[in-house]
Amino acid sequence: MVSFETMTPWYTDKVKFEGIPMAKLLASVGASGDRLRVTALNDYTSEIPVEDFEKYGVILALKRNGQYMPVSDKGPLFIVYPFDARPELKSQKFYSRSAWQVARMEVK
Amino acid sequence: MLKTVKIVFSSIICFFVCGALYFTSLITERQAALEEAARYNLQWSSSQAVIELVRLEKALAVTQVDKTPAALDEVRLRYDILINRMSLLGGGEFLKFLKQDPELLETFRDAESKIQGIAKLMPNVGDPTIARQALATIEPLSRQFLGISAQANKYGGEQVALDQALLMRQHWQFSAMVAGLIVCGIMLMMLLNWHNRLLGFTHTRLEAATEKLAASRQQLDAALNNMSQGLSVFDGDGNLVLANRKFARMFGLNEEIGDQSLSFEELSRQVESVGDVSLVDILHRHSQRIARQQPDYAYESLDDGRVFSITHRPMENGGSLATFLDVTARRRTEARIEYMATHDTLTGLPNRTQFRTDTEAAIGSRCDNEKGPAIIMLDIDNFKTINDTMGLPMGDALLCALSARVKSCLPKNSSGARLGGDEFAILQTGAPQPASAVALAKDLMALLAEPLDLDGVQVKVRASIGIATANGKITNADELLMNADLALNRAKTEGRATYRLFDPEMAKSANLRRQMEVDLREAIVADRFELHYQPIMNIRQGGVAACEALLRWNDPKRGMIPPMEFIPLAEEIGVIGEIGEMVLRKACIEAMAWSSDIKVSVNVSPLQFHSRDLMADVAGALAASGLSPHRLDLEITESVLLAHTEDVLETLHRLRAMGVRISMDDFGTGYSSLNYLRRFPFDKIKIDKSFVRDVDSSEDATVIVRAVTSIAGSLGMITTAEGIETLEQLERVRAGGCAEAQGYLFCRPLPAAKLRPMLDELAVDARAVA
């Protein structure tokens, strides 16, 4: 379980996310592929290149500010980038890749 | 100029830097702007809210017919999703957007509260009534959300427009910046260009100046190195900073020496290595000269015979400028001129000028009267003859040989000189005088006794010598020379080929002679001459045949001076012609007062033939007096015919052609009287008194007289016997055949006034008649 704090477009203040590094997750399930297709509960889909996970340290967050996230608040799982870590992450490109209410992940 | 360039340059660079910094800030701003532009997508979020609302509605509607747990879960899921969406919209960027429009925010809050309101209904949503209730609550919300969405869209568009505007502005800013930078760049280039041009211009000017300088330098070099003098410039520290080639050559140094500055030590070393000690000395003295810092001139002699003239001038900085001129040739020429001025070119002996100087010096430096300087003057007696007979080159050779011989025998205390012509002199000093000089004179005479060998021809030389010594009274050279000259003259007059020592009496007689000369000239001007006449008797028929005019000088100091005492002097000083002309004139005039059968006899000097137009004088005298030419008788001695014989004979013939009579005077006393009788048809022969004197004591004399008369007679000449003093003599000469007689027996020479009455008397003198 790793955590980081970051500013996001969805919250006014800095938020601390805790979760599993996506790279680790994929490695532990022995997944190999280029892209990860994430589908959210509201059928929102985003495709994330797999290299992002290693490159940017993307996590599959379970907790926000130490609390598990209910569905009504981005839960149960939230793929989130550490936006503050890199200036280039603060763009629509990465905001749209971050998917909350993760329902299904497909490795392509 | 360049300073302006620098200022402009710096300001442009500043501007450039500022521009670059601004550029950077602009970029940062742009990045931020772009970031902003890439911000959160409000429209998506709000439109998603609409969709999620509708899906919830749909899920709720489904539960009307499908009451399965799955369907109910679906509702709850959709509700949670919507709640999530609400929280999303109620925070972060979306909230910011909502807060912009209070009405919009109100709308949202309303929607939000409605949705949150049905939360309590969720657990019982299986109940169709509750479901319908929920539906009814949220059904109007989709319109609200669409409204919000539309607003979001508009807002987004506005944001985009704003962003675009911002970007555009930034674009222009960038462009302006770029343009500015380009302009800067251009200006920099122009500046650089200008700068380069300035540099180029400066470079050109520099080149031109350098060229001019080089040309100037070349000219200077050419001037320096073509000077006839060597030039050296030393600075205040003694270094040689400038030297021309001449200087280097004069001192035997490398000609490149002037190209760089040379320390004095180095210069000295180089001069020493040349090997000429005198050069080193000269350099050393020159350094002293430089140290004195005074203008200076000097002559320096070198061991190899060269002479330098050095002109030195100090310079302000303690250095000096010096020129060196090789004056060897000039000195040599000067020496040569000096030599030529003081030496005889033919024999190499010192000349008169030098001799005089030496004599003057000797007199000035004598300390002992007994050993004072003495002069021996030597004159060759027969030089003229040798010149005439053997030619001038031989004469010159003779002089050379003579001087060589004399020089070779001169003792150490004597030095010889050639005074000119055939005159030599010897100065003897430091020996007891007059003994030494006399001894030397004797030696010289002995030396000259041996004939000189001139190219195989043996020439005998005879010389007259005059000696003079400088005793206490003699104070200058001229006096001593004059004394020696007088002594020499005495030697000449007393027979030649001898020597005479000066006697004060010689000076006296010279003085006397000089005085006489002056008086004689004066006498001519003042006409102090008187003619006395001695009658010549015709001893055959009686009566006076002629009167001989005899000149007397009536001098106020000396009284009446006979011709023998002044005629030679007159001949020497060249006034005989004047005197002779005067005599002719006066005699002719006087003769006009006599009876016309009496002739007048006038003595004529040989010089009158040689240097005077005798013809003119005679013609003039005859014309002026009106005397008939054959009343004039010119008496000449045979010496007249000794020189210029042909010319003399011609004159005599012309005179004779005029009608004038010519008589030979002093017959028998000369070299070859008989010979001369042959040469010219004389009218009369006058037998000298010496024969007449002896005629009554010597038979021989009578015989001679008879012989002469006989010869004369056969040649058509008459004879006159001179110096008849006794009757006896008269008888003898008459018996001997003389036609005329002259002497004290009849009459002494008388002045004209006394003569005239005498003539009358003598006309009837019985003695004259046989």
mmCIF file of N, CA, C and O in Angstrom, chain A residues 24-90:
data_model
loop_
_atom_site.group_PDB
_atom_site.id
_atom_site.type_symbol
_atom_site.label_atom_id
_atom_site.label_comp_id
_atom_site.label_asym_id
_atom_site.label_seq_id
_atom_site.Cartn_x
_atom_site.Cartn_y
_atom_site.Cartn_z
ATOM 1 N N LYS A 24 2.453 -2.778 -9.767
ATOM 2 C CA LYS A 24 2.574 -3.958 -8.906
ATOM 3 C C LYS A 24 1.399 -4.884 -9.123
ATOM 4 O O LYS A 24 1.555 -6.104 -9.198
ATOM 5 N N LEU A 25 0.222 -4.248 -9.220
ATOM 6 C CA LEU A 25 -0.994 -5.017 -9.393
ATOM 7 C C LEU A 25 -0.918 -5.840 -10.666
ATOM 8 O O LEU A 25 -1.157 -7.053 -10.658
ATOM 9 N N LEU A 26 -0.561 -5.180 -11.714
ATOM 10 C CA LEU A 26 -0.497 -5.871 -13.000
ATOM 11 C C LEU A 26 0.583 -6.939 -12.989
ATOM 12 O O LEU A 26 0.399 -8.039 -13.515
ATOM 13 N N ALA A 27 1.644 -6.623 -12.353
ATOM 14 C CA ALA A 27 2.733 -7.606 -12.276
ATOM 15 C C ALA A 27 2.297 -8.813 -11.472
ATOM 16 O O ALA A 27 2.573 -9.957 -11.849
ATOM 17 N N SER A 28 1.592 -8.524 -10.383
ATOM 18 C CA SER A 28 1.208 -9.660 -9.506
ATOM 19 C C SER A 28 0.182 -10.548 -10.186
ATOM 20 O O SER A 28 0.115 -11.750 -9.894
ATOM 21 N N VAL A 29 -0.642 -9.955 -11.057
ATOM 22 C CA VAL A 29 -1.585 -10.840 -11.764
ATOM 23 C C VAL A 29 -0.948 -11.384 -13.046
ATOM 24 O O VAL A 29 -1.598 -12.137 -13.775
ATOM 25 N N GLY A 30 0.255 -11.002 -13.272
ATOM 26 C CA GLY A 30 0.976 -11.516 -14.439
ATOM 27 C C GLY A 30 0.389 -10.998 -15.730
ATOM 28 O O GLY A 30 0.427 -11.679 -16.776
ATOM 29 N N ALA A 31 -0.115 -9.747 -15.639
ATOM 30 C CA ALA A 31 -0.734 -9.197 -16.847
ATOM 31 C C ALA A 31 0.335 -8.574 -17.726
ATOM 32 O O ALA A 31 1.246 -7.922 -17.261
ATOM 33 N N SER A 32 0.217 -8.815 -19.037
ATOM 34 C CA SER A 32 1.121 -8.178 -19.981
ATOM 35 C C SER A 32 0.310 -7.580 -21.104
ATOM 36 O O SER A 32 -0.599 -8.223 -21.610
ATOM 37 N N GLY A 33 0.632 -6.387 -21.487
ATOM 38 C CA GLY A 33 -0.127 -5.708 -22.539
ATOM 39 C C GLY A 33 0.286 -4.267 -22.622
ATOM 40 O O GLY A 33 1.078 -3.782 -21.833
ATOM 41 N N ASP A 34 -0.291 -3.577 -23.595
ATOM 42 C CA ASP A 34 0.044 -2.182 -23.794
ATOM 43 C C ASP A 34 -0.883 -1.259 -23.043
ATOM 44 O O ASP A 34 -0.463 -0.252 -22.494
ATOM 45 N N ARG A 35 -2.137 -1.610 -23.173
ATOM 46 C CA ARG A 35 -3.122 -0.677 -22.625
ATOM 47 C C ARG A 35 -3.996 -1.403 -21.610
ATOM 48 O O ARG A 35 -4.260 -2.587 -21.714
ATOM 49 N N LEU A 36 -4.448 -0.527 -20.723
ATOM 50 C CA LEU A 36 -5.401 -1.042 -19.736
ATOM 51 C C LEU A 36 -6.696 -0.298 -19.960
ATOM 52 O O LEU A 36 -6.759 0.928 -19.900
ATOM 53 N N ARG A 37 -7.767 -1.090 -20.269
ATOM 54 C CA ARG A 37 -9.068 -0.435 -20.463
ATOM 55 C C ARG A 37 -9.823 -0.506 -19.154
ATOM 56 O O ARG A 37 -10.084 -1.564 -18.611
ATOM 57 N N VAL A 38 -10.122 0.699 -18.675
ATOM 58 C CA VAL A 38 -10.821 0.765 -17.369
ATOM 59 C C VAL A 38 -12.246 1.205 -17.617
ATOM 60 O O VAL A 38 -12.508 2.194 -18.294
ATOM 61 N N THR A 39 -13.127 0.442 -17.047
ATOM 62 C CA THR A 39 -14.554 0.832 -17.151
ATOM 63 C C THR A 39 -15.059 1.182 -15.768
ATOM 64 O O THR A 39 -14.864 0.449 -14.804
ATOM 65 N N ALA A 40 -15.769 2.333 -15.678
ATOM 66 C CA ALA A 40 -16.295 2.766 -14.379
ATOM 67 C C ALA A 40 -17.723 2.310 -14.233
ATOM 68 O O ALA A 40 -18.361 1.876 -15.210
ATOM 69 N N LEU A 41 -18.217 2.430 -13.042
ATOM 70 C CA LEU A 41 -19.598 2.019 -12.755
ATOM 71 C C LEU A 41 -20.593 2.765 -13.616
ATOM 72 O O LEU A 41 -21.634 2.237 -13.981
ATOM 73 N N ASN A 42 -20.226 4.014 -13.983
ATOM 74 C CA ASN A 42 -21.184 4.767 -14.822
ATOM 75 C C ASN A 42 -20.865 4.585 -16.299
ATOM 76 O O ASN A 42 -21.219 5.399 -17.146
ATOM 77 N N ASP A 43 -20.181 3.480 -16.605
ATOM 78 C CA ASP A 43 -19.829 3.089 -17.967
ATOM 79 C C ASP A 43 -18.848 4.051 -18.628
ATOM 80 O O ASP A 43 -18.702 4.068 -19.859
ATOM 81 N N TYR A 44 -18.244 4.880 -17.807
ATOM 82 C CA TYR A 44 -17.182 5.735 -18.344
ATOM 83 C C TYR A 44 -15.971 4.854 -18.603
ATOM 84 O O TYR A 44 -15.603 4.038 -17.753
ATOM 85 N N THR A 45 -15.418 4.994 -19.803
ATOM 86 C CA THR A 45 -14.242 4.176 -20.077
ATOM 87 C C THR A 45 -13.029 5.080 -20.351
ATOM 88 O O THR A 45 -13.152 6.142 -20.923
ATOM 89 N N SER A 46 -11.945 4.587 -19.919
ATOM 90 C CA SER A 46 -10.697 5.257 -20.313
ATOM 91 C C SER A 46 -9.639 4.223 -20.600
ATOM 92 O O SER A 46 -9.630 3.156 -19.980
ATOM 93 N N GLU A 47 -8.752 4.566 -21.523
ATOM 94 C CA GLU A 47 -7.670 3.651 -21.820
ATOM 95 C C GLU A 47 -6.360 4.275 -21.316
ATOM 96 O O GLU A 47 -6.041 5.413 -21.627
ATOM 97 N N ILE A 48 -5.696 3.489 -20.544
ATOM 98 C CA ILE A 48 -4.428 4.010 -19.982
ATOM 99 C C ILE A 48 -3.283 3.190 -20.536
ATOM 100 O O ILE A 48 -3.315 1.963 -20.472
ATOM 101 N N PRO A 49 -2.316 3.822 -21.108
ATOM 102 C CA PRO A 49 -1.126 3.049 -21.519
ATOM 103 C C PRO A 49 -0.451 2.475 -20.279
ATOM 104 O O PRO A 49 -0.278 3.168 -19.282
ATOM 105 N N VAL A 50 -0.039 1.218 -20.410
ATOM 106 C CA VAL A 50 0.511 0.492 -19.262
ATOM 107 C C VAL A 50 1.783 1.146 -18.743
ATOM 108 O O VAL A 50 2.059 1.158 -17.542
ATOM 109 N N GLU A 51 2.532 1.740 -19.682
ATOM 110 C CA GLU A 51 3.824 2.333 -19.236
ATOM 111 C C GLU A 51 3.608 3.477 -18.254
ATOM 112 O O GLU A 51 4.520 3.833 -17.517
ATOM 113 N N ASP A 52 2.401 4.095 -18.285
ATOM 114 C CA ASP A 52 2.143 5.187 -17.357
ATOM 115 C C ASP A 52 2.333 4.759 -15.922
ATOM 116 O O ASP A 52 2.768 5.525 -15.069
ATOM 117 N N PHE A 53 1.921 3.503 -15.628
ATOM 118 C CA PHE A 53 1.890 3.039 -14.235
ATOM 119 C C PHE A 53 3.279 3.067 -13.629
ATOM 120 O O PHE A 53 3.504 3.567 -12.528
ATOM 121 N N GLU A 54 4.227 2.529 -14.433
ATOM 122 C CA GLU A 54 5.598 2.508 -13.952
ATOM 123 C C GLU A 54 6.173 3.918 -13.952
ATOM 124 O O GLU A 54 6.846 4.332 -13.030
ATOM 125 N N LYS A 55 5.842 4.582 -15.054
ATOM 126 C CA LYS A 55 6.435 5.907 -15.264
ATOM 127 C C LYS A 55 6.006 6.915 -14.222
ATOM 128 O O LYS A 55 6.797 7.680 -13.705
ATOM 129 N N TYR A 56 4.708 6.952 -13.953
ATOM 130 C CA TYR A 56 4.203 8.017 -13.084
ATOM 131 C C TYR A 56 3.837 7.522 -11.687
ATOM 132 O O TYR A 56 3.465 8.315 -10.845
ATOM 133 N N GLY A 57 3.920 6.267 -11.479
ATOM 134 C CA GLY A 57 3.568 5.758 -10.137
ATOM 135 C C GLY A 57 2.076 5.846 -9.890
ATOM 136 O O GLY A 57 1.622 6.305 -8.814
ATOM 137 N N VAL A 58 1.293 5.433 -10.883
ATOM 138 C CA VAL A 58 -0.186 5.485 -10.742
ATOM 139 C C VAL A 58 -0.618 4.430 -9.735
ATOM 140 O O VAL A 58 -0.069 3.339 -9.697
ATOM 141 N N ILE A 59 -1.578 4.823 -8.942
ATOM 142 C CA ILE A 59 -2.062 3.820 -7.954
ATOM 143 C C ILE A 59 -3.550 3.555 -8.161
ATOM 144 O O ILE A 59 -4.271 4.402 -8.692
ATOM 145 N N LEU A 60 -3.921 2.402 -7.676
ATOM 146 C CA LEU A 60 -5.345 2.067 -7.551
ATOM 147 C C LEU A 60 -5.690 2.385 -6.116
ATOM 148 O O LEU A 60 -5.385 1.634 -5.184
ATOM 149 N N ALA A 61 -6.371 3.569 -5.972
ATOM 150 C CA ALA A 61 -6.567 4.048 -4.586
ATOM 151 C C ALA A 61 -7.771 3.384 -3.948
ATOM 152 O O ALA A 61 -8.830 3.236 -4.573
ATOM 153 N N LEU A 62 -7.626 3.001 -2.661
ATOM 154 C CA LEU A 62 -8.740 2.447 -1.901
ATOM 155 C C LEU A 62 -9.221 3.460 -0.879
ATOM 156 O O LEU A 62 -10.401 3.507 -0.531
ATOM 157 N N LYS A 63 -8.305 4.213 -0.380
ATOM 158 C CA LYS A 63 -8.660 5.171 0.681
ATOM 159 C C LYS A 63 -8.368 6.570 0.217
ATOM 160 O O LYS A 63 -7.378 6.857 -0.441
ATOM 161 N N ARG A 64 -9.243 7.432 0.671
ATOM 162 C CA ARG A 64 -9.009 8.844 0.469
ATOM 163 C C ARG A 64 -8.982 9.472 1.851
ATOM 164 O O ARG A 64 -9.928 9.338 2.619
ATOM 165 N N ASN A 65 -7.847 10.171 2.053
ATOM 166 C CA ASN A 65 -7.632 10.781 3.375
ATOM 167 C C ASN A 65 -7.861 9.784 4.517
ATOM 168 O O ASN A 65 -8.475 10.095 5.542
ATOM 169 N N GLY A 66 -7.421 8.522 4.298
ATOM 170 C CA GLY A 66 -7.487 7.490 5.325
ATOM 171 C C GLY A 66 -8.835 6.781 5.400
ATOM 172 O O GLY A 66 -8.978 5.816 6.157
ATOM 173 N N GLN A 67 -9.835 7.218 4.627
ATOM 174 C CA GLN A 67 -11.179 6.617 4.637
ATOM 175 C C GLN A 67 -11.401 5.859 3.346
ATOM 176 O O GLN A 67 -11.027 6.337 2.265
ATOM 177 N N TYR A 68 -12.048 4.671 3.503
ATOM 178 C CA TYR A 68 -12.457 3.954 2.292
ATOM 179 C C TYR A 68 -13.478 4.787 1.567
ATOM 180 O O TYR A 68 -14.286 5.484 2.203
ATOM 181 N N MET A 69 -13.380 4.737 0.236
ATOM 182 C CA MET A 69 -14.294 5.604 -0.514
ATOM 183 C C MET A 69 -15.567 4.886 -0.871
ATOM 184 O O MET A 69 -15.532 3.787 -1.471
ATOM 185 N N PRO A 70 -16.757 5.417 -0.471
ATOM 186 C CA PRO A 70 -18.010 4.819 -0.934
ATOM 187 C C PRO A 70 -18.219 5.150 -2.398
ATOM 188 O O PRO A 70 -17.592 6.055 -2.941
ATOM 189 N N VAL A 71 -19.153 4.442 -2.975
ATOM 190 C CA VAL A 71 -19.449 4.681 -4.384
ATOM 191 C C VAL A 71 -19.846 6.121 -4.616
ATOM 192 O O VAL A 71 -19.527 6.736 -5.639
ATOM 193 N N SER A 72 -20.534 6.622 -3.601
ATOM 194 C CA SER A 72 -20.988 8.009 -3.742
ATOM 195 C C SER A 72 -19.842 9.013 -3.664
ATOM 196 O O SER A 72 -20.022 10.206 -3.889
ATOM 197 N N ASP A 73 -18.701 8.478 -3.348
ATOM 198 C CA ASP A 73 -17.586 9.394 -3.328
ATOM 199 C C ASP A 73 -16.379 8.759 -3.986
ATOM 200 O O ASP A 73 -15.394 8.428 -3.352
ATOM 201 N N LYS A 74 -16.544 8.557 -5.245
ATOM 202 C CA LYS A 74 -15.473 8.055 -6.128
ATOM 203 C C LYS A 74 -15.075 6.607 -5.893
ATOM 204 O O LYS A 74 -14.242 6.066 -6.620
ATOM 205 N N GLY A 75 -15.650 5.981 -4.850
ATOM 206 C CA GLY A 75 -15.277 4.616 -4.549
ATOM 207 C C GLY A 75 -15.886 3.632 -5.543
ATOM 208 O O GLY A 75 -16.609 4.026 -6.437
ATOM 209 N N PRO A 76 -15.634 2.362 -5.316
ATOM 210 C CA PRO A 76 -14.729 1.812 -4.308
ATOM 211 C C PRO A 76 -13.243 1.923 -4.673
ATOM 212 O O PRO A 76 -12.371 1.926 -3.822
ATOM 213 N N LEU A 77 -13.003 2.054 -6.000
ATOM 214 C CA LEU A 77 -11.607 2.133 -6.411
ATOM 215 C C LEU A 77 -11.422 3.337 -7.338
ATOM 216 O O LEU A 77 -12.316 3.657 -8.135
ATOM 217 N N PHE A 78 -10.313 3.889 -7.168
ATOM 218 C CA PHE A 78 -10.065 5.125 -7.941
ATOM 219 C C PHE A 78 -8.646 5.024 -8.506
ATOM 220 O O PHE A 78 -7.682 4.955 -7.764
ATOM 221 N N ILE A 79 -8.507 4.961 -9.854
ATOM 222 C CA ILE A 79 -7.164 4.997 -10.435
ATOM 223 C C ILE A 79 -6.768 6.475 -10.493
ATOM 224 O O ILE A 79 -7.396 7.277 -11.186
ATOM 225 N N VAL A 80 -5.728 6.768 -9.755
ATOM 226 C CA VAL A 80 -5.372 8.188 -9.674
ATOM 227 C C VAL A 80 -3.855 8.387 -9.906
ATOM 228 O O VAL A 80 -3.047 7.581 -9.432
ATOM 229 N N TYR A 81 -3.572 9.430 -10.647
ATOM 230 C CA TYR A 81 -2.165 9.803 -10.884
ATOM 231 C C TYR A 81 -1.717 10.755 -9.769
ATOM 232 O O TYR A 81 -2.494 11.560 -9.289
ATOM 233 N N PRO A 82 -0.456 10.737 -9.483
ATOM 234 C CA PRO A 82 0.080 11.754 -8.528
ATOM 235 C C PRO A 82 0.356 13.064 -9.283
ATOM 236 O O PRO A 82 1.483 13.373 -9.688
ATOM 237 N N PHE A 83 -0.790 13.815 -9.449
ATOM 238 C CA PHE A 83 -0.726 15.006 -10.304
ATOM 239 C C PHE A 83 0.346 16.002 -9.896
ATOM 240 O O PHE A 83 1.007 16.613 -10.746
ATOM 241 N N ASP A 84 0.520 16.180 -8.625
ATOM 242 C CA ASP A 84 1.490 17.160 -8.162
ATOM 243 C C ASP A 84 2.934 16.778 -8.457
ATOM 244 O O ASP A 84 3.826 17.620 -8.509
ATOM 245 N N ALA A 85 3.117 15.464 -8.643
ATOM 246 C CA ALA A 85 4.485 14.985 -8.828
ATOM 247 C C ALA A 85 5.109 15.503 -10.123
ATOM 248 O O ALA A 85 6.297 15.803 -10.204
ATOM 249 N N ARG A 86 4.262 15.614 -11.181
ATOM 250 C CA ARG A 86 4.812 16.074 -12.463
ATOM 251 C C ARG A 86 3.910 17.156 -13.014
ATOM 252 O O ARG A 86 2.694 17.003 -13.010
ATOM 253 N N PRO A 87 4.461 18.214 -13.546
ATOM 254 C CA PRO A 87 3.642 19.290 -14.070
ATOM 255 C C PRO A 87 2.829 18.835 -15.282
ATOM 256 O O PRO A 87 1.719 19.283 -15.483
ATOM 257 N N GLU A 88 3.391 17.916 -16.037
ATOM 258 C CA GLU A 88 2.665 17.515 -17.251
ATOM 259 C C GLU A 88 1.400 16.714 -16.916
ATOM 260 O O GLU A 88 0.503 16.571 -17.742
ATOM 261 N N LEU A 89 1.322 16.201 -15.682
ATOM 262 C CA LEU A 89 0.145 15.401 -15.320
ATOM 263 C C LEU A 89 -1.080 16.275 -15.144
ATOM 264 O O LEU A 89 -2.209 15.790 -15.184
ATOM 265 N N LYS A 90 -0.787 17.577 -14.944
ATOM 266 C CA LYS A 90 -1.927 18.479 -14.708
ATOM 267 C C LYS A 90 -2.553 18.898 -16.010
ATOM 268 O O LYS A 90 -2.555 20.077 -16.392
#
